[in-house]
């Protein structure tokens, strides 16, 4: 039991280092990352966040649903594996697709109006769904994690109220990192 716990703690530590490493600034003179580097950095941050989340029911393949127009989701849509070995299957779904409620353990949200955000979160209320948004600078419309892109690094903010209501457990170190504003 102790060796398993140590291995689990080591994996958590390595994943946290990955998240922090992506959030650290690159060279000070760089104002923005090129789109392909920004997309790769967003993918790593998203996969890092997902690897520190636990759903009430274990999953063999994590279903990540991409909703709305996005800038940085292409890396995720190519398929990925979390650092703990859990495969992530990402696919685009329309905002009105009923599978958003039944099939998705995580949502990656692009550009949506406030009304679309509210409608979506009303539909998934009571479901254990982790949500990450590209375009929610206030991080206040139900989204759990809000990416901060466009600078020399990718960061994120966390909405603790949304995390508490989600039914998904997120490692406290990720929540602390998001609260510190690991932003560009």
PDB file of C-alpha atoms in Angstrom:
ATOM      1  CA  UNK A   1       0.000   0.000   0.000  1.00  0.00           C
ATOM      2  CA  UNK A   2       2.805   2.442   0.886  1.00  0.00           C
ATOM      3  CA  UNK A   3       4.706   1.921  -2.413  1.00  0.00           C
ATOM      4  CA  UNK A   4       1.475   2.530  -4.371  1.00  0.00           C
ATOM      5  CA  UNK A   5       0.868   5.715  -2.401  1.00  0.00           C
ATOM      6  CA  UNK A   6       4.418   6.901  -3.078  1.00  0.00           C
ATOM      7  CA  UNK A   7       4.066   6.198  -6.803  1.00  0.00           C
ATOM      8  CA  UNK A   8       0.752   8.079  -6.853  1.00  0.00           C
ATOM      9  CA  UNK A   9       2.254  11.020  -5.016  1.00  0.00           C
ATOM     10  CA  UNK A  10       5.239  11.016  -7.378  1.00  0.00           C
ATOM     11  CA  UNK A  11       2.905  11.071 -10.419  1.00  0.00           C
ATOM     12  CA  UNK A  12       0.970  13.978  -8.898  1.00  0.00           C
ATOM     13  CA  UNK A  13       4.210  15.845  -8.287  1.00  0.00           C
ATOM     14  CA  UNK A  14       5.412  15.288 -11.867  1.00  0.00           C
ATOM     15  CA  UNK A  15       2.054  16.403 -13.316  1.00  0.00           C
ATOM     16  CA  UNK A  16       2.059  19.503 -11.140  1.00  0.00           C
ATOM     17  CA  UNK A  17       5.560  20.323 -12.353  1.00  0.00           C
ATOM     18  CA  UNK A  18       4.289  20.021 -15.933  1.00  0.00           C
ATOM     19  CA  UNK A  19       1.475  22.461 -15.250  1.00  0.00           C
ATOM     20  CA  UNK A  20       3.749  24.916 -13.467  1.00  0.00           C
ATOM     21  CA  UNK A  21       6.419  24.569 -16.148  1.00  0.00           C
ATOM     22  CA  UNK A  22       3.995  25.524 -18.892  1.00  0.00           C
ATOM     23  CA  UNK A  23       2.742  28.468 -16.843  1.00  0.00           C
ATOM     24  CA  UNK A  24       6.239  29.841 -16.254  1.00  0.00           C
ATOM     25  CA  UNK A  25       7.308  32.688 -18.517  1.00  0.00           C
ATOM     26  CA  UNK A  26       9.469  32.026 -21.517  1.00  0.00           C
ATOM     27  CA  UNK A  27      11.905  34.786 -22.512  1.00  0.00           C
ATOM     28  CA  UNK A  28      10.886  38.190 -21.196  1.00  0.00           C
ATOM     29  CA  UNK A  29      11.113  39.837 -24.628  1.00  0.00           C
ATOM     30  CA  UNK A  30       8.518  37.469 -26.122  1.00  0.00           C
ATOM     31  CA  UNK A  31       5.097  39.072 -26.048  1.00  0.00           C
ATOM     32  CA  UNK A  32       3.156  36.218 -27.630  1.00  0.00           C
ATOM     33  CA  UNK A  33       3.730  32.612 -28.543  1.00  0.00           C
ATOM     34  CA  UNK A  34       3.227  31.574 -32.175  1.00  0.00           C
ATOM     35  CA  UNK A  35      -0.156  29.884 -32.673  1.00  0.00           C
ATOM     36  CA  UNK A  36       1.244  26.335 -32.902  1.00  0.00           C
ATOM     37  CA  UNK A  37       3.257  26.781 -29.689  1.00  0.00           C
ATOM     38  CA  UNK A  38       0.283  28.396 -27.954  1.00  0.00           C
ATOM     39  CA  UNK A  39      -1.931  25.482 -29.054  1.00  0.00           C
ATOM     40  CA  UNK A  40       0.601  22.942 -27.736  1.00  0.00           C
ATOM     41  CA  UNK A  41       0.941  24.841 -24.446  1.00  0.00           C
ATOM     42  CA  UNK A  42      -2.848  25.010 -24.021  1.00  0.00           C
ATOM     43  CA  UNK A  43      -3.088  21.252 -24.678  1.00  0.00           C
ATOM     44  CA  UNK A  44      -0.481  20.545 -22.001  1.00  0.00           C
ATOM     45  CA  UNK A  45      -2.208  22.771 -19.442  1.00  0.00           C
ATOM     46  CA  UNK A  46      -5.617  21.228 -20.189  1.00  0.00           C
ATOM     47  CA  UNK A  47      -4.239  17.677 -19.969  1.00  0.00           C
ATOM     48  CA  UNK A  48      -2.477  18.612 -16.726  1.00  0.00           C
ATOM     49  CA  UNK A  49      -5.707  19.904 -15.205  1.00  0.00           C
ATOM     50  CA  UNK A  50      -7.602  16.803 -16.349  1.00  0.00           C
ATOM     51  CA  UNK A  51      -4.970  14.496 -14.873  1.00  0.00           C
ATOM     52  CA  UNK A  52      -5.569  16.020 -11.434  1.00  0.00           C
ATOM     53  CA  UNK A  53      -9.344  15.541 -11.583  1.00  0.00           C
ATOM     54  CA  UNK A  54     -11.319  12.552 -10.346  1.00  0.00           C
ATOM     55  CA  UNK A  55     -14.883  11.743 -11.335  1.00  0.00           C
ATOM     56  CA  UNK A  56     -17.344   9.911  -9.071  1.00  0.00           C
ATOM     57  CA  UNK A  57     -17.337   6.973 -11.508  1.00  0.00           C
ATOM     58  CA  UNK A  58     -13.965   5.884 -12.920  1.00  0.00           C
ATOM     59  CA  UNK A  59     -13.615   6.163 -16.701  1.00  0.00           C
ATOM     60  CA  UNK A  60     -11.474   4.133 -19.078  1.00  0.00           C
ATOM     61  CA  UNK A  61     -11.391   6.869 -21.725  1.00  0.00           C
ATOM     62  CA  UNK A  62     -12.051  10.474 -20.758  1.00  0.00           C
ATOM     63  CA  UNK A  63     -14.556  12.118 -23.104  1.00  0.00           C
ATOM     64  CA  UNK A  64     -13.617  15.766 -23.702  1.00  0.00           C
ATOM     65  CA  UNK A  65     -16.228  17.678 -25.690  1.00  0.00           C
ATOM     66  CA  UNK A  66     -15.250  20.876 -27.493  1.00  0.00           C
ATOM     67  CA  UNK A  67     -18.055  23.409 -27.859  1.00  0.00           C
ATOM     68  CA  UNK A  68     -18.109  26.654 -29.818  1.00  0.00           C
ATOM     69  CA  UNK A  69     -15.460  28.303 -31.979  1.00  0.00           C
ATOM     70  CA  UNK A  70     -11.993  27.780 -30.464  1.00  0.00           C
ATOM     71  CA  UNK A  71      -8.488  29.004 -31.168  1.00  0.00           C
ATOM     72  CA  UNK A  72      -6.404  26.407 -29.358  1.00  0.00           C
ATOM     73  CA  UNK A  73      -8.370  23.124 -29.295  1.00  0.00           C
ATOM     74  CA  UNK A  74      -6.730  21.560 -32.366  1.00  0.00           C
ATOM     75  CA  UNK A  75      -4.031  19.851 -30.304  1.00  0.00           C
ATOM     76  CA  UNK A  76      -6.643  18.264 -28.057  1.00  0.00           C
ATOM     77  CA  UNK A  77      -8.789  17.115 -30.970  1.00  0.00           C
ATOM     78  CA  UNK A  78      -5.905  15.033 -32.326  1.00  0.00           C
ATOM     79  CA  UNK A  79      -6.234  12.714 -29.341  1.00  0.00           C
ATOM     80  CA  UNK A  80      -4.076  12.637 -26.272  1.00  0.00           C
ATOM     81  CA  UNK A  81      -3.087  10.645 -23.231  1.00  0.00           C
ATOM     82  CA  UNK A  82      -2.852  12.138 -19.761  1.00  0.00           C
ATOM     83  CA  UNK A  83       0.359  11.747 -17.798  1.00  0.00           C
ATOM     84  CA  UNK A  84      -1.301   9.016 -15.727  1.00  0.00           C
ATOM     85  CA  UNK A  85      -1.976   7.003 -18.913  1.00  0.00           C
ATOM     86  CA  UNK A  86      -5.703   7.733 -19.220  1.00  0.00           C
ATOM     87  CA  UNK A  87      -6.620   8.274 -22.895  1.00  0.00           C
ATOM     88  CA  UNK A  88      -8.539  11.448 -23.743  1.00  0.00           C
ATOM     89  CA  UNK A  89     -10.941  11.349 -26.669  1.00  0.00           C
ATOM     90  CA  UNK A  90     -11.859  14.845 -27.792  1.00  0.00           C
ATOM     91  CA  UNK A  91     -14.576  15.728 -30.257  1.00  0.00           C
ATOM     92  CA  UNK A  92     -16.492  18.799 -31.322  1.00  0.00           C
ATOM     93  CA  UNK A  93     -20.174  18.918 -30.492  1.00  0.00           C
ATOM     94  CA  UNK A  94     -22.784  21.543 -31.254  1.00  0.00           C
ATOM     95  CA  UNK A  95     -24.098  23.542 -28.333  1.00  0.00           C
ATOM     96  CA  UNK A  96     -27.532  21.908 -28.641  1.00  0.00           C
ATOM     97  CA  UNK A  97     -26.211  18.334 -28.962  1.00  0.00           C
ATOM     98  CA  UNK A  98     -27.853  16.104 -26.300  1.00  0.00           C
ATOM     99  CA  UNK A  99     -24.580  14.147 -25.919  1.00  0.00           C
ATOM    100  CA  UNK A 100     -23.121  17.140 -24.038  1.00  0.00           C
ATOM    101  CA  UNK A 101     -25.202  16.050 -21.056  1.00  0.00           C
ATOM    102  CA  UNK A 102     -24.881  12.289 -21.406  1.00  0.00           C
ATOM    103  CA  UNK A 103     -21.419  11.573 -22.864  1.00  0.00           C
ATOM    104  CA  UNK A 104     -18.973  14.266 -21.737  1.00  0.00           C
ATOM    105  CA  UNK A 105     -16.852  14.138 -18.593  1.00  0.00           C
ATOM    106  CA  UNK A 106     -15.115  17.390 -19.556  1.00  0.00           C
ATOM    107  CA  UNK A 107     -16.040  20.403 -21.661  1.00  0.00           C
ATOM    108  CA  UNK A 108     -13.618  22.683 -23.496  1.00  0.00           C
ATOM    109  CA  UNK A 109     -15.524  25.856 -24.316  1.00  0.00           C
ATOM    110  CA  UNK A 110     -14.694  28.317 -27.041  1.00  0.00           C
ATOM    111  CA  UNK A 111     -16.465  31.572 -27.811  1.00  0.00           C
ATOM    112  CA  UNK A 112     -19.978  31.454 -26.362  1.00  0.00           C
ATOM    113  CA  UNK A 113     -22.273  34.268 -25.351  1.00  0.00           C
ATOM    114  CA  UNK A 114     -23.169  34.666 -21.689  1.00  0.00           C
ATOM    115  CA  UNK A 115     -26.662  33.358 -22.450  1.00  0.00           C
ATOM    116  CA  UNK A 116     -25.185  30.277 -24.202  1.00  0.00           C
ATOM    117  CA  UNK A 117     -22.880  29.678 -21.205  1.00  0.00           C
ATOM    118  CA  UNK A 118     -25.763  29.915 -18.766  1.00  0.00           C
ATOM    119  CA  UNK A 119     -27.972  27.657 -20.886  1.00  0.00           C
ATOM    120  CA  UNK A 120     -25.245  25.028 -21.162  1.00  0.00           C
ATOM    121  CA  UNK A 121     -24.504  25.029 -17.447  1.00  0.00           C
ATOM    122  CA  UNK A 122     -28.217  24.802 -16.668  1.00  0.00           C
ATOM    123  CA  UNK A 123     -28.396  21.700 -18.894  1.00  0.00           C
ATOM    124  CA  UNK A 124     -25.418  19.958 -17.243  1.00  0.00           C
ATOM    125  CA  UNK A 125     -26.393  20.870 -13.665  1.00  0.00           C
ATOM    126  CA  UNK A 126     -26.158  17.787 -11.490  1.00  0.00           C
ATOM    127  CA  UNK A 127     -23.690  16.058 -13.857  1.00  0.00           C
ATOM    128  CA  UNK A 128     -20.056  15.467 -12.877  1.00  0.00           C
ATOM    129  CA  UNK A 129     -18.486  17.552 -15.653  1.00  0.00           C
ATOM    130  CA  UNK A 130     -15.214  19.501 -15.572  1.00  0.00           C
ATOM    131  CA  UNK A 131     -15.286  22.676 -17.658  1.00  0.00           C
ATOM    132  CA  UNK A 132     -12.457  24.694 -19.166  1.00  0.00           C
ATOM    133  CA  UNK A 133     -12.979  27.888 -21.148  1.00  0.00           C
ATOM    134  CA  UNK A 134     -10.772  29.684 -23.654  1.00  0.00           C
ATOM    135  CA  UNK A 135     -12.772  32.930 -23.539  1.00  0.00           C
ATOM    136  CA  UNK A 136     -14.122  33.647 -20.077  1.00  0.00           C
ATOM    137  CA  UNK A 137     -11.808  36.290 -18.599  1.00  0.00           C
ATOM    138  CA  UNK A 138     -14.048  36.817 -15.555  1.00  0.00           C
ATOM    139  CA  UNK A 139     -14.315  33.052 -14.928  1.00  0.00           C
ATOM    140  CA  UNK A 140     -17.741  33.629 -13.437  1.00  0.00           C
ATOM    141  CA  UNK A 141     -20.390  31.999 -15.630  1.00  0.00           C
ATOM    142  CA  UNK A 142     -20.150  28.434 -14.313  1.00  0.00           C
ATOM    143  CA  UNK A 143     -16.805  27.500 -15.850  1.00  0.00           C
ATOM    144  CA  UNK A 144     -14.379  25.761 -13.472  1.00  0.00           C
ATOM    145  CA  UNK A 145     -11.104  26.694 -15.203  1.00  0.00           C
ATOM    146  CA  UNK A 146     -10.527  29.707 -17.435  1.00  0.00           C
ATOM    147  CA  UNK A 147      -7.456  29.750 -19.631  1.00  0.00           C
ATOM    148  CA  UNK A 148      -5.335  32.858 -19.853  1.00  0.00           C
ATOM    149  CA  UNK A 149      -3.595  32.916 -23.205  1.00  0.00           C
ATOM    150  CA  UNK A 150      -2.038  35.432 -25.532  1.00  0.00           C
ATOM    151  CA  UNK A 151       1.045  36.272 -23.489  1.00  0.00           C
ATOM    152  CA  UNK A 152       4.399  34.592 -23.142  1.00  0.00           C
ATOM    153  CA  UNK A 153       2.831  31.750 -21.161  1.00  0.00           C
ATOM    154  CA  UNK A 154      -0.448  29.921 -20.698  1.00  0.00           C
ATOM    155  CA  UNK A 155      -2.087  30.160 -17.317  1.00  0.00           C
ATOM    156  CA  UNK A 156      -5.501  29.642 -15.829  1.00  0.00           C
ATOM    157  CA  UNK A 157      -7.863  30.965 -13.233  1.00  0.00           C
ATOM    158  CA  UNK A 158     -10.148  28.793 -11.156  1.00  0.00           C
ATOM    159  CA  UNK A 159     -13.739  29.376 -10.085  1.00  0.00           C
ATOM    160  CA  UNK A 160     -13.896  27.585  -6.731  1.00  0.00           C
ATOM    161  CA  UNK A 161     -17.682  27.845  -6.537  1.00  0.00           C
ATOM    162  CA  UNK A 162     -18.021  26.050  -9.883  1.00  0.00           C
ATOM    163  CA  UNK A 163     -15.506  23.403  -8.779  1.00  0.00           C
ATOM    164  CA  UNK A 164     -17.481  22.769  -5.587  1.00  0.00           C
ATOM    165  CA  UNK A 165     -20.754  22.381  -7.530  1.00  0.00           C
ATOM    166  CA  UNK A 166     -19.322  20.200 -10.298  1.00  0.00           C
ATOM    167  CA  UNK A 167     -19.174  16.808  -8.591  1.00  0.00           C
ATOM    168  CA  UNK A 168     -15.593  16.440  -9.858  1.00  0.00           C
ATOM    169  CA  UNK A 169     -12.756  16.335  -7.317  1.00  0.00           C
ATOM    170  CA  UNK A 170      -9.720  18.400  -8.251  1.00  0.00           C
ATOM    171  CA  UNK A 171      -6.372  18.122  -6.462  1.00  0.00           C
ATOM    172  CA  UNK A 172      -5.910  21.067  -4.057  1.00  0.00           C
ATOM    173  CA  UNK A 173      -2.513  21.996  -5.535  1.00  0.00           C
ATOM    174  CA  UNK A 174      -4.132  22.707  -8.902  1.00  0.00           C
ATOM    175  CA  UNK A 175      -6.736  24.867  -7.194  1.00  0.00           C
ATOM    176  CA  UNK A 176      -4.017  26.780  -5.359  1.00  0.00           C
ATOM    177  CA  UNK A 177      -2.089  27.304  -8.583  1.00  0.00           C
ATOM    178  CA  UNK A 178      -5.196  28.670 -10.290  1.00  0.00           C
ATOM    179  CA  UNK A 179      -6.059  30.925  -7.328  1.00  0.00           C
ATOM    180  CA  UNK A 180      -2.571  32.446  -7.418  1.00  0.00           C
ATOM    181  CA  UNK A 181      -3.396  33.535 -10.919  1.00  0.00           C
ATOM    182  CA  UNK A 182      -0.947  31.567 -13.010  1.00  0.00           C
ATOM    183  CA  UNK A 183      -1.761  33.997 -15.741  1.00  0.00           C
ATOM    184  CA  UNK A 184       0.299  35.660 -18.452  1.00  0.00           C
TER     185      UNK A 184
END
